[in-house]
C-alpha positions as CSV (number, residue, x, y, z in Angstrom):
1,M,0.0,0.0,0.0
2,T,1.4,3.4,-1.0
3,V,1.5,6.4,1.4
4,I,-1.3,8.1,-0.6
5,E,-3.5,5.0,-0.4
6,L,-2.8,4.7,3.3
7,L,-3.8,8.3,3.9
8,A,-7.0,7.8,1.8
9,Q,-7.9,4.8,4.0
10,L,-7.2,6.8,7.2
11,N,-9.4,9.6,5.9
12,R,-12.3,7.2,5.2
13,I,-12.3,6.0,8.9
14,N,-11.8,9.6,10.1
15,I,-8.2,9.1,11.5
16,A,-6.0,12.2,11.6
17,L,-2.3,12.5,12.0
18,S,0.0,15.1,13.5
19,V,3.6,15.4,14.6
20,K,4.6,15.8,18.3
21,G,8.3,16.1,18.7
22,S,9.8,12.9,17.2
23,D,6.5,11.0,17.5
24,L,3.7,10.5,15.0
25,A,0.4,11.2,16.8
26,V,-2.8,9.4,15.7
27,H,-6.2,11.0,16.4
28,G,-9.4,9.1,16.2
29,K,-11.3,6.1,17.6
30,K,-9.0,3.3,18.5
31,D,-11.5,0.6,17.7
32,V,-11.4,1.5,13.9
33,L,-7.5,1.4,13.7
34,A,-6.7,-2.2,12.8
35,P,-3.3,-3.7,13.7
36,A,-2.5,-3.9,10.0
37,L,-2.9,-0.1,9.7
38,V,-0.7,0.5,12.7
39,N,2.0,-1.6,11.1
40,L,1.6,0.5,7.9
41,L,1.9,3.7,9.9
42,R,5.2,2.4,11.4
43,Q,6.4,1.4,8.0
44,H,5.7,4.8,6.4
45,K,6.5,6.9,9.4
46,D,9.4,8.8,7.8
47,E,7.4,9.6,4.7
48,L,4.4,10.7,6.8
49,F,6.6,13.0,8.8
50,E,7.9,14.7,5.7
51,L,4.4,15.1,4.3
52,I,3.0,16.6,7.5
53,K,6.0,19.0,8.1
54,S,5.9,20.2,4.5
55,G,2.2,21.0,4.7
56,Q,1.3,18.6,1.9
57,Y,-0.8,16.4,4.3
58,V,-4.4,17.4,4.9
59,G,-6.4,15.3,7.4
60,P,-9.8,13.8,7.1
61,R,-12.2,16.0,5.3
62,E,-14.7,13.7,3.7
63,T,-18.0,15.6,3.2
64,V,-21.1,13.7,4.2
65,V,-23.8,14.6,1.7
66,V,-27.4,14.1,2.6
67,V,-29.2,13.5,-0.6
68,P,-32.5,15.2,-0.6
69,P,-35.4,12.9,-1.6
70,N,-37.2,13.0,-4.9
71,E,-40.4,15.0,-4.1
72,I,-42.3,14.2,-7.3
73,P,-44.9,11.5,-6.4
74,A,-46.1,8.9,-8.9
75,G,-49.1,10.1,-10.9
76,C,-48.3,13.8,-10.2
77,D,-50.1,16.1,-12.7
78,D,-48.7,19.4,-11.4
79,I,-44.9,19.6,-10.8
80,T,-43.8,22.6,-8.8
81,P,-40.3,24.1,-8.1
82,D,-40.3,23.0,-4.5
83,M,-40.5,19.4,-5.6
84,L,-37.0,19.8,-7.2
85,P,-34.5,20.1,-4.4
86,L,-31.4,19.6,-6.7
87,V,-32.1,22.4,-9.2
88,E,-33.5,25.9,-9.1
89,L,-36.3,26.5,-11.7
90,T,-39.1,29.0,-11.9
91,V,-42.7,28.0,-12.3
92,D,-42.5,28.9,-16.0
93,E,-39.3,26.9,-16.5
94,V,-40.8,23.8,-14.9
95,A,-43.8,24.2,-17.2
96,A,-41.6,24.5,-20.2
97,V,-39.7,21.4,-19.3
98,V,-42.9,19.4,-18.7
99,D,-44.3,20.5,-22.0
100,R,-41.4,18.9,-23.8
101,V,-41.8,15.5,-22.2
102,S,-44.0,13.0,-24.0
103,G,-46.8,12.2,-21.6
104,G,-46.5,15.4,-19.7
105,A,-46.1,15.7,-15.9
106,A,-47.3,12.2,-15.3
107,N,-44.3,10.9,-17.2
108,V,-41.7,13.0,-15.3
109,Q,-39.9,11.1,-12.5
110,D,-37.2,13.7,-11.7
111,I,-35.4,16.8,-12.8
112,Y,-31.9,17.8,-11.9
113,P,-28.8,19.5,-13.3
114,L,-26.0,18.0,-15.4
115,A,-22.9,16.4,-14.1
116,P,-19.6,18.3,-14.7
117,L,-18.5,16.4,-17.9
118,Q,-22.1,16.3,-19.2
119,E,-21.9,20.1,-19.3
120,G,-18.8,19.9,-21.5
121,L,-20.2,17.2,-23.8
122,L,-23.4,19.1,-24.3
123,F,-21.4,22.2,-25.2
124,H,-19.5,20.3,-27.9
125,H,-22.7,18.6,-29.1
126,L,-24.3,22.0,-29.7
127,M,-21.1,23.5,-31.2
128,N,-21.1,20.9,-34.0
129,S,-24.5,21.3,-35.6
130,G,-23.7,18.9,-38.5
131,A,-22.0,16.1,-36.6
132,D,-21.9,14.6,-33.1
133,P,-18.4,14.0,-31.8
134,Y,-19.6,12.1,-28.7
135,L,-21.9,9.5,-30.5
136,L,-20.5,6.0,-30.0
137,H,-21.6,2.6,-31.1
138,G,-21.2,-1.1,-30.7
139,L,-21.6,-3.5,-33.6
140,Y,-22.9,-7.1,-33.3
141,R,-23.9,-9.9,-35.6
142,F,-26.9,-12.2,-34.5
143,A,-27.4,-15.7,-35.8
144,S,-31.2,-15.3,-35.9
145,R,-34.0,-12.8,-35.8
146,A,-35.4,-14.5,-32.7
147,L,-32.1,-13.9,-30.9
148,L,-32.1,-10.3,-32.0
149,D,-35.6,-9.8,-30.6
150,K,-34.5,-11.3,-27.3
151,F,-31.6,-8.8,-27.2
152,V,-34.0,-5.9,-27.9
153,Q,-36.3,-7.0,-25.1
154,A,-33.4,-7.3,-22.7
155,A,-32.1,-3.9,-23.6
156,Q,-35.6,-2.3,-23.0
157,A,-35.7,-4.1,-19.6
158,V,-32.4,-2.4,-18.7
159,V,-33.8,0.9,-19.8
160,D,-36.8,0.4,-17.6
161,R,-34.5,-0.4,-14.6
162,H,-32.2,2.6,-14.7
163,D,-33.2,6.3,-14.6
164,I,-30.2,7.6,-16.6
165,L,-31.3,5.5,-19.6
166,R,-34.7,7.1,-19.4
167,T,-33.1,10.6,-19.3
168,A,-33.4,13.5,-21.8
169,I,-31.3,16.7,-21.8
170,L,-33.1,20.0,-22.1
171,W,-31.7,23.5,-22.2
172,E,-33.8,25.8,-24.4
173,G,-35.2,28.7,-22.5
174,L,-33.6,27.6,-19.2
175,R,-30.9,29.3,-17.1
176,E,-28.9,26.1,-17.0
177,P,-29.4,22.7,-18.8
178,V,-31.2,20.0,-16.9
179,Q,-31.7,16.3,-17.3
180,V,-35.3,15.0,-17.1
181,V,-35.9,11.4,-16.0
182,Q,-39.0,9.9,-17.6
183,R,-41.0,7.2,-16.0
184,R,-41.3,5.4,-19.3
185,A,-39.1,5.7,-22.4
186,S,-39.3,3.3,-25.3
187,L,-36.1,2.2,-27.0
188,V,-36.0,3.2,-30.6
189,V,-35.5,0.1,-32.8
190,E,-35.1,0.7,-36.5
191,E,-34.7,-1.8,-39.3
192,V,-32.6,-0.4,-42.1
193,A,-33.1,-1.2,-45.8
194,L,-29.7,-1.5,-47.3
195,D,-28.6,-1.0,-50.9
196,T,-28.0,-4.0,-53.0
197,L,-24.5,-2.8,-53.8
198,P,-21.5,-5.0,-53.2
199,I,-20.8,-3.1,-50.0
200,D,-20.4,-4.9,-46.6
201,T,-23.5,-4.6,-44.4
202,V,-21.4,-3.4,-41.5
203,E,-19.9,-0.6,-43.6
204,Q,-23.3,0.5,-44.9
205,L,-24.7,0.7,-41.3
206,R,-21.6,2.6,-40.2
207,E,-21.9,5.0,-43.1
208,K,-25.6,5.6,-42.5
209,F,-25.1,6.4,-38.8
210,N,-21.7,7.9,-39.0
211,A,-21.0,10.3,-36.2
212,R,-19.7,12.9,-38.6
213,G,-23.1,13.1,-40.3
214,F,-25.7,11.7,-38.0
215,R,-26.9,13.3,-34.8
216,M,-29.0,12.0,-32.0
217,D,-31.7,14.2,-30.6
218,V,-30.6,14.4,-26.9
219,R,-33.9,16.0,-26.0
220,Q,-35.6,12.6,-26.5
221,A,-35.1,9.7,-24.1
222,P,-33.6,7.2,-24.2
223,L,-30.2,8.4,-25.6
224,M,-29.6,5.0,-27.2
225,R,-31.1,3.2,-30.1
226,I,-30.8,-0.1,-32.0
227,C,-30.5,-0.1,-35.8
228,F,-30.3,-3.5,-37.6
229,A,-30.2,-4.9,-41.1
230,H,-30.7,-8.4,-42.6
231,E,-27.9,-10.1,-44.4
232,P,-29.7,-12.3,-47.0
233,A,-26.5,-14.2,-48.0
234,T,-25.9,-15.5,-44.5
235,D,-29.5,-15.1,-43.0
236,Q,-27.8,-13.2,-40.2
237,W,-28.6,-9.9,-38.6
238,T,-26.2,-7.0,-38.1
239,V,-26.9,-4.6,-35.3
240,L,-25.6,-1.2,-34.6
241,H,-26.2,-0.2,-31.0
242,L,-25.9,3.6,-30.7
243,F,-25.3,5.5,-27.5
244,H,-24.6,9.0,-26.5
245,H,-21.8,9.8,-24.2
246,L,-24.0,12.2,-22.3
247,V,-25.4,9.2,-20.4
248,V,-22.8,6.5,-20.4
249,D,-19.2,6.0,-19.4
250,H,-17.0,2.8,-19.4
251,T,-18.4,1.4,-16.2
252,T,-21.9,2.1,-17.3
253,M,-21.3,0.1,-20.5
254,D,-19.9,-2.8,-18.6
255,I,-22.9,-2.9,-16.2
256,L,-25.4,-2.5,-19.1
257,R,-23.8,-5.3,-21.1
258,H,-23.8,-7.6,-18.0
259,E,-27.4,-6.9,-17.2
260,V,-28.5,-7.6,-20.8
261,E,-26.6,-10.8,-20.6
262,M,-28.2,-11.8,-17.3
263,I,-31.7,-11.0,-18.5
264,M,-31.2,-12.9,-21.8
265,A,-30.1,-15.9,-19.6
266,G,-33.3,-15.7,-17.6
267,Q,-31.5,-14.5,-14.4
268,S,-33.0,-11.0,-14.0
269,H,-34.1,-11.9,-10.5
270,L,-30.4,-12.1,-9.5
271,L,-29.8,-8.4,-10.5
272,P,-29.3,-6.0,-7.6
273,P,-31.8,-3.2,-7.1
274,P,-31.0,-0.2,-9.4
275,L,-29.5,2.9,-7.7
276,P,-30.5,6.4,-8.9
277,F,-28.0,8.7,-10.7
278,R,-29.4,11.6,-8.8
279,N,-27.3,10.6,-5.8
280,F,-24.2,11.3,-7.8
281,I,-25.6,14.7,-8.9
282,A,-26.2,15.5,-5.2
283,Q,-22.7,14.5,-4.3
284,A,-21.2,16.6,-7.1
285,R,-23.3,19.6,-6.3
286,L,-23.4,19.4,-2.5
287,G,-20.0,17.8,-1.7
288,V,-16.7,19.7,-2.0
289,S,-17.6,23.4,-2.1
290,R,-16.9,25.6,-5.1
291,Q,-14.6,27.7,-2.9
292,E,-12.4,24.6,-2.2
293,H,-12.3,23.7,-5.9
294,E,-11.3,27.3,-6.8
295,A,-8.6,27.4,-4.1
296,F,-7.1,24.2,-5.4
297,F,-7.1,25.1,-9.1
298,Q,-6.0,28.7,-8.5
299,T,-2.9,27.3,-6.7
300,M,-2.2,25.0,-9.6
301,L,-3.1,27.2,-12.6
302,R,-2.7,30.9,-11.6
303,D,0.6,31.2,-13.5
304,V,-0.6,29.5,-16.6
305,N,-1.1,32.2,-19.3
306,E,-1.0,30.1,-22.5
307,P,-2.2,26.6,-23.4
308,T,0.0,23.7,-24.2
309,I,-0.5,23.3,-27.9
310,P,1.0,20.2,-29.5
311,F,2.4,20.9,-33.0
312,G,0.6,24.2,-32.9
313,I,-2.9,22.6,-33.4
314,A,-5.3,24.0,-30.9
315,T,-8.7,23.2,-32.5
316,V,-10.9,21.6,-29.8
317,D,-14.3,22.1,-31.4
318,G,-13.9,19.5,-34.1
319,D,-16.4,16.8,-34.9
320,G,-14.1,13.9,-34.5
321,S,-13.3,13.5,-38.2
322,G,-9.7,13.4,-39.4
323,I,-8.7,11.3,-36.3
324,D,-6.2,8.5,-36.8
325,E,-4.8,6.2,-34.2
326,S,-2.0,3.9,-33.2
327,R,-2.0,1.1,-30.7
328,H,1.1,-0.4,-29.2
329,D,1.9,-2.8,-26.4
330,L,4.9,-1.9,-24.4
331,A,7.6,-4.5,-24.1
332,P,7.1,-6.7,-21.0
333,E,10.6,-6.0,-19.8
334,L,10.0,-2.2,-19.8
335,V,6.8,-2.6,-17.9
336,K,8.5,-4.8,-15.3
337,R,11.3,-2.2,-14.9
338,L,8.7,0.6,-14.4
339,Q,6.8,-1.5,-11.9
340,M,9.9,-2.1,-9.8
341,S,10.8,1.6,-9.8
342,T,7.3,2.6,-8.8
343,R,7.3,0.1,-5.9
344,A,10.6,1.4,-4.8
345,L,9.4,5.0,-4.7
346,D,5.9,4.1,-3.4
347,V,4.2,5.8,-6.3
348,S,1.7,4.6,-8.9
349,M,2.3,3.6,-12.5
350,A,-0.2,6.3,-13.4
351,S,2.1,8.9,-11.9
352,V,5.0,7.9,-14.0
353,C,2.9,7.8,-17.2
354,H,1.5,11.3,-16.5
355,L,5.0,12.6,-16.1
356,A,6.2,10.9,-19.3
357,W,3.2,12.4,-21.2
358,A,4.1,15.8,-19.8
359,Q,7.6,15.4,-21.2
360,V,6.2,14.5,-24.7
361,L,3.9,17.5,-24.7
362,S,6.7,19.8,-23.5
363,R,8.9,18.8,-26.5
364,I,6.1,18.9,-29.2
365,S,4.7,22.2,-27.9
366,G,7.9,24.1,-26.9
367,C,6.4,24.6,-23.4
368,D,7.9,23.9,-20.0
369,N,4.8,24.7,-18.0
370,V,2.7,21.8,-19.3
371,V,-1.0,21.6,-18.8
372,F,-3.1,18.7,-20.1
373,G,-6.4,17.0,-19.2
374,T,-6.5,13.8,-17.2
375,V,-9.6,11.6,-17.2
376,L,-11.0,10.8,-13.7
377,A,-13.3,8.0,-13.0
378,G,-15.6,10.2,-10.9
379,R,-16.9,7.3,-8.8
380,L,-14.4,7.6,-5.9
381,Q,-16.5,10.3,-4.2
382,G,-19.7,9.5,-6.1
383,G,-21.6,8.3,-3.1
384,E,-22.6,4.9,-1.8
385,G,-22.8,2.2,-4.5
386,A,-21.3,4.5,-7.1
387,D,-19.4,1.6,-8.6
388,R,-22.6,-0.1,-9.8
389,V,-24.7,3.0,-10.8
390,L,-25.3,3.6,-14.5
391,G,-24.5,7.1,-15.7
392,M,-21.9,9.6,-16.8
393,F,-19.5,9.8,-13.8
394,I,-16.2,10.5,-15.5
395,N,-14.7,14.0,-15.7
396,T,-11.7,15.5,-17.5
397,L,-9.7,18.1,-15.4
398,P,-6.4,19.8,-15.9
399,I,-3.1,18.9,-14.4
400,K,0.0,21.0,-14.6
401,I,3.5,19.5,-14.6
402,Q,6.7,21.6,-14.7
403,I,9.5,20.2,-16.9
404,G,12.5,21.9,-15.4
405,E,15.5,21.5,-13.1
406,E,13.8,19.3,-10.6
407,S,15.2,15.8,-10.3
408,V,13.5,12.8,-12.0
409,K,12.7,11.2,-8.6
410,A,11.3,14.4,-7.1
411,S,9.2,15.0,-10.2
412,V,7.7,11.5,-10.1
413,Q,6.8,12.0,-6.4
414,R,5.4,15.4,-6.9
415,T,3.2,14.2,-9.8
416,H,1.9,11.3,-7.6
417,L,0.9,13.7,-4.8
418,L,-0.8,16.1,-7.3
419,L,-2.9,13.3,-8.8
420,A,-3.9,12.1,-5.3
421,E,-5.0,15.7,-4.4
422,L,-6.8,16.1,-7.8
423,L,-9.0,13.1,-6.9
424,R,-10.7,15.1,-4.2
425,H,-11.8,17.6,-6.8
426,E,-12.9,15.0,-9.4
427,H,-16.4,16.6,-9.6
428,A,-15.2,20.1,-10.3
429,P,-16.4,21.6,-13.6
430,L,-13.7,22.2,-16.2
431,S,-15.1,25.7,-16.8
432,L,-14.3,26.5,-13.1
433,A,-10.7,25.2,-13.5
434,Q,-10.2,27.3,-16.7
435,G,-11.5,30.4,-14.8
436,C,-8.7,29.8,-12.2
437,S,-6.0,30.1,-14.9
438,G,-4.7,33.1,-16.8
439,I,-6.2,31.8,-20.0
440,A,-9.4,33.6,-21.0
441,A,-12.1,31.9,-22.9
442,P,-12.6,31.1,-25.8
443,T,-8.9,30.1,-25.8
444,P,-9.0,26.5,-24.6
445,L,-7.2,25.5,-21.5
446,L,-6.7,21.9,-22.7
447,T,-5.7,20.6,-26.2
448,A,-4.4,17.2,-25.2
449,I,-5.7,14.6,-22.7
450,L,-4.5,11.4,-21.0
451,N,-6.8,8.6,-20.0
452,Y,-5.1,6.1,-17.7
453,R,-7.4,3.1,-17.3
454,F,-7.0,0.1,-15.0
455,N,-7.9,-3.3,-16.3
456,A,-9.7,-1.7,-19.2
457,N,-10.5,-3.5,-22.5
458,V,-8.4,-1.9,-25.2
459,G,-10.7,0.6,-26.8
460,H,-11.1,3.4,-29.4
461,D,-12.6,6.0,-27.2
462,P,-10.9,8.3,-24.6
463,E,-13.0,7.1,-21.7
464,G,-13.0,3.4,-22.5
465,A,-15.6,2.0,-25.0
466,M,-16.4,-1.5,-26.0
467,E,-13.5,-2.6,-28.3
468,D,-12.5,-6.3,-27.8
469,A,-15.6,-6.8,-25.6
470,P,-16.6,-10.4,-25.1
471,P,-19.7,-11.8,-26.9
472,I,-22.9,-11.3,-25.0
473,G,-24.0,-14.9,-25.6
474,N,-24.1,-17.8,-27.9
475,G,-25.1,-16.8,-31.4
476,I,-23.9,-13.2,-30.9
477,E,-20.6,-12.0,-32.3
478,F,-19.1,-8.7,-31.3
479,L,-17.7,-6.8,-34.3
480,G,-16.2,-3.8,-32.7
481,S,-16.9,-0.2,-31.8
482,E,-15.9,3.4,-32.5
483,E,-15.9,6.6,-30.6
484,R,-14.0,9.8,-31.2
485,T,-13.1,12.9,-29.2
486,N,-13.0,16.6,-30.0
487,Y,-9.5,17.0,-28.7
488,P,-6.7,17.0,-31.3
489,L,-4.5,14.7,-29.3
490,C,-5.5,12.0,-26.9
491,L,-3.4,9.2,-25.2
492,N,-5.2,6.2,-23.7
493,I,-3.1,3.9,-21.5
494,D,-4.7,0.6,-20.6
495,D,-3.1,-1.1,-17.5
496,S,-3.9,-4.8,-17.3
497,G,-1.7,-5.2,-14.3
498,A,0.7,-7.4,-16.3
499,G,1.2,-5.0,-19.2
500,L,0.6,-1.5,-20.6
501,T,-1.0,-0.6,-24.0
502,L,-0.7,2.8,-25.6
503,N,-3.4,4.1,-27.8
504,V,-2.8,7.5,-29.4
505,Q,-5.6,9.3,-31.3
506,A,-4.4,12.3,-33.2
507,Q,-6.0,14.9,-35.4
508,S,-4.5,15.2,-38.9
509,P,-1.8,16.4,-39.7
510,I,-0.3,15.1,-36.3
511,D,1.5,11.9,-36.9
512,H,0.0,9.5,-34.4
513,R,2.7,6.9,-34.9
514,R,5.5,9.4,-34.0
515,V,3.6,10.5,-30.9
516,C,3.2,6.8,-29.8
517,G,7.0,6.4,-30.3
518,Y,7.7,9.5,-28.3
519,M,5.7,8.2,-25.4
520,E,7.4,4.8,-25.4
521,S,10.8,6.5,-25.6
522,A,9.9,8.9,-22.7
523,L,8.9,5.9,-20.5
524,E,12.2,4.1,-21.4
525,R,14.3,7.2,-20.5
526,L,12.4,7.5,-17.2
527,A,13.0,3.9,-16.4
528,D,16.7,4.3,-17.1
529,A,16.9,7.5,-14.9
530,L,14.9,6.0,-12.0
531,E,17.3,3.0,-12.0
532,H,20.6,4.6,-12.6
533,A,20.3,8.4,-12.1
534,P,17.2,9.4,-10.0
535,N,18.8,12.8,-9.2
536,A,19.3,13.7,-12.9
537,R,17.4,16.8,-14.0
538,L,14.0,16.0,-15.6
539,R,14.8,18.5,-18.4
540,S,17.8,16.5,-19.4
541,L,15.9,13.5,-20.5
542,D,15.2,13.1,-24.2
543,I,12.1,11.6,-25.8
544,L,13.3,10.9,-29.3
545,P,13.4,7.2,-30.3
546,Q,16.8,6.0,-31.6
547,V,15.4,5.6,-35.1
548,E,14.3,9.3,-35.3
549,L,17.5,10.5,-33.5
550,R,19.6,8.7,-36.1
551,Q,17.5,10.2,-38.9
552,L,17.9,13.7,-37.6
553,L,21.6,13.6,-36.7
554,L,22.9,11.3,-39.5
555,E,20.6,10.7,-42.4
556,W,19.1,14.2,-42.8
557,N,22.4,15.8,-41.8
558,S,24.3,14.0,-44.5
559,T,25.6,16.9,-46.7
560,E,28.2,15.1,-48.7
561,V,28.0,16.2,-52.4
562,D,29.9,14.8,-55.3
563,N,32.0,17.8,-56.5
564,S,34.4,15.8,-58.5
565,H,33.9,18.1,-61.6
566,D,36.5,20.9,-62.1
567,Q,34.2,23.5,-63.7
568,C,33.4,26.8,-62.2
569,I,29.8,27.8,-61.5
570,H,29.6,30.3,-64.3
571,R,30.9,27.7,-66.7
572,L,28.1,25.3,-65.6
573,F,25.6,28.2,-66.0
574,E,26.9,28.8,-69.6
575,A,26.5,25.1,-70.3
576,Q,22.9,25.2,-69.1
577,A,22.2,28.3,-71.1
578,G,23.5,26.5,-74.2
579,K,21.0,23.6,-73.6
580,T,17.9,25.6,-72.6
581,P,18.4,29.2,-73.8
582,E,14.6,29.9,-73.8
583,V,13.8,28.5,-70.4
584,V,13.1,31.2,-67.7
585,A,16.1,31.5,-65.4
586,V,15.1,34.4,-63.0
587,V,11.8,36.2,-62.2
588,L,11.1,39.4,-60.3
589,E,7.5,40.5,-60.1
590,D,6.4,41.0,-63.7
591,R,9.9,40.8,-65.2
592,Q,11.9,37.8,-66.1
593,L,15.0,36.7,-68.0
594,S,15.7,33.5,-69.8
595,Y,18.9,31.6,-69.5
596,G,20.0,32.9,-72.9
597,E,19.2,36.5,-72.0
598,L,20.8,36.4,-68.6
599,N,24.0,34.8,-70.1
600,A,24.2,37.5,-72.8
601,Q,23.8,40.4,-70.5
602,A,26.3,38.9,-68.0
603,N,28.8,38.4,-70.9
604,R,28.5,42.1,-71.9
605,L,29.0,43.3,-68.3
606,A,32.0,40.9,-67.8
607,C,33.8,42.3,-70.9
608,Y,33.3,45.8,-69.5
609,L,34.6,44.8,-66.0
610,R,37.7,43.4,-67.6
611,K,38.3,46.6,-69.4
612,L,38.1,48.3,-66.0
613,G,40.9,46.1,-64.8
614,V,39.0,43.2,-63.1
615,V,41.3,40.2,-63.0
616,P,41.2,36.8,-61.2
617,D,40.9,37.2,-57.4
618,A,40.0,40.9,-57.7
619,C,37.1,42.0,-55.4
620,V,34.2,43.7,-56.9
621,A,31.7,45.5,-54.7
622,I,28.0,45.2,-55.6
623,C,25.7,47.7,-53.8
624,M,22.1,47.5,-55.0
625,E,18.7,46.2,-54.0
626,R,17.6,42.7,-54.9
627,S,16.8,42.8,-58.7
628,L,17.5,41.2,-62.0
629,D,20.4,43.6,-62.5
630,M,21.9,42.3,-59.2
631,V,21.8,38.7,-60.6
632,V,23.4,39.9,-63.9
633,G,26.1,41.6,-61.8
634,L,27.0,38.6,-59.7
635,L,27.3,36.4,-62.7
636,A,29.3,39.0,-64.6
637,V,31.9,39.3,-61.8
638,L,32.4,35.6,-61.8
639,K,32.8,35.5,-65.6
640,A,35.4,38.3,-65.4
641,G,37.3,36.2,-62.9
642,G,36.7,38.3,-59.8
643,A,35.0,37.8,-56.5
644,Y,31.8,39.7,-55.6
645,V,31.4,41.5,-52.3
646,P,27.8,42.3,-51.6
647,L,27.1,45.6,-49.8
648,D,23.7,46.5,-48.2
649,P,22.5,49.8,-49.8
650,D,20.7,50.5,-46.5
651,Y,24.0,50.9,-44.7
652,P,25.0,54.5,-43.9
653,A,27.1,56.2,-46.5
654,D,30.1,56.5,-44.2
655,R,30.1,52.8,-43.4
656,L,29.9,51.9,-47.1
657,S,32.7,54.3,-47.9
658,Y,34.8,52.7,-45.1
659,M,34.2,49.2,-46.4
660,L,35.1,50.2,-49.9
């Protein structure tokens, strides 16, 4: 157990620490302090001393949030503002919301605000009127229509169980967007008539519901639909299961898939009672105060005046098109070395990966004060049972890492502590964090993100989608998934415990393969430094792979030229003029000279210079603006055997006279 994990456990049982002389004082109820924890305190005593004395330790501060009950009774025909304890709406606003719900007030179960990341996703949804960057899908193939119908029924049963799947997002005419939970919401199921062209059924479905051209109306619940098509050649059925990221994250997808599987297997009675998403909204709204969030992010970001922009590409309002990706498994030996180093320093692998990503971004942006987004699971402080609630819990928040004179060891430890502190603020809105920096909107605070996922299936989306998911049941084949982000550069790292997989998604023209190579190289250099030179300056570590380093220093720097000929440049020019006298040799605005014309004029001037006494090795000053005449003069001096000395006509007359 690391020091940070130990402190988190002590906080949960309301145990505080302090220093009294040379002793570590423990404050709290003795009956909750197990012997194992006492041993861990002794084991980490020196580190705890350092944290407390440096002011980096903060004692128990878990906020107990009492979730106000839902005051809308079943069958209610008149919803009033006092029935909505989680959101402030006027009578007119409540009426406007109810009017937009099919079935009216009787079909409204609850109304509450959006979670932090939901606000950001809605913003990008509205910004891209012709596309939907946060529309994701899963593709399946069913052996029979009966099996497909059974899947649809199970999916509807899951919708009936969970409030977030019966939720619509409304914003028009309201002071802030709200999500409305309906008591009933029927899953949209659409059979698609495909063309008889020789195009794969999967490709036709993908093209028809492409996220770059198809939009889901998020004002209509549920925010998922099933589209399917028959394959006559095989008598199978291809299904595209569409979701909107506004209501699902990776954990939600796992739970949803598991429940569909259980229901199809006739085991719905074994499913636990569903928990409401409103509890998480209450925790996010009523937990850590806005003042605490602001104090934390002001300390972190107040000296940030410009964003970290990889390769100069700062567009964050894209529709997800033009995104390419690379996936790469790190060598087991490298992973093992990193694991040994993290255990020795008592830090997490995520901390080392965040530091390596900061190094990469520093090099490709030319910025030492690196700020990027890190994806947080959002369920650590999401309330009781948050690990099994469906909904959008994740959040993306900034982290700032300085690439400077600090040692590699100290930088890793500092990053570890910062990530631990950031977890307490995992429900803070990104807009609040940006307001604490020196970067004014609409300039984005974040242009690159990192999503470190534990035991995640390798996926295409930045929060963990369904790629490589197991089949739901016999006769159902999973064909893959796709999801894109609005950020121009995204790194996903999947930690299986035994290995690490890098997945880089990059907006064209960023080379995703190069970025993937940079990240692997940065991790290799960190592993070397932690093993052999932990006190080396972080700034001194390079990220260039050996292949690219050789290309830059040797291959592209190879300037050897075959100069075995013994002709002077003006002789070579004369030979070219003899071959192509009519070809244009020099152009200035609307004037030009061919090789023949330039050669003739230079010859005439060369004869004149010789009459003036120009001989081999004589210096001839040329003082004129860039022009066709200047080119004629340079060539004529060479033809006369002299060496030209260019003088800048903008120099003062005295200086020119002195040089002459």
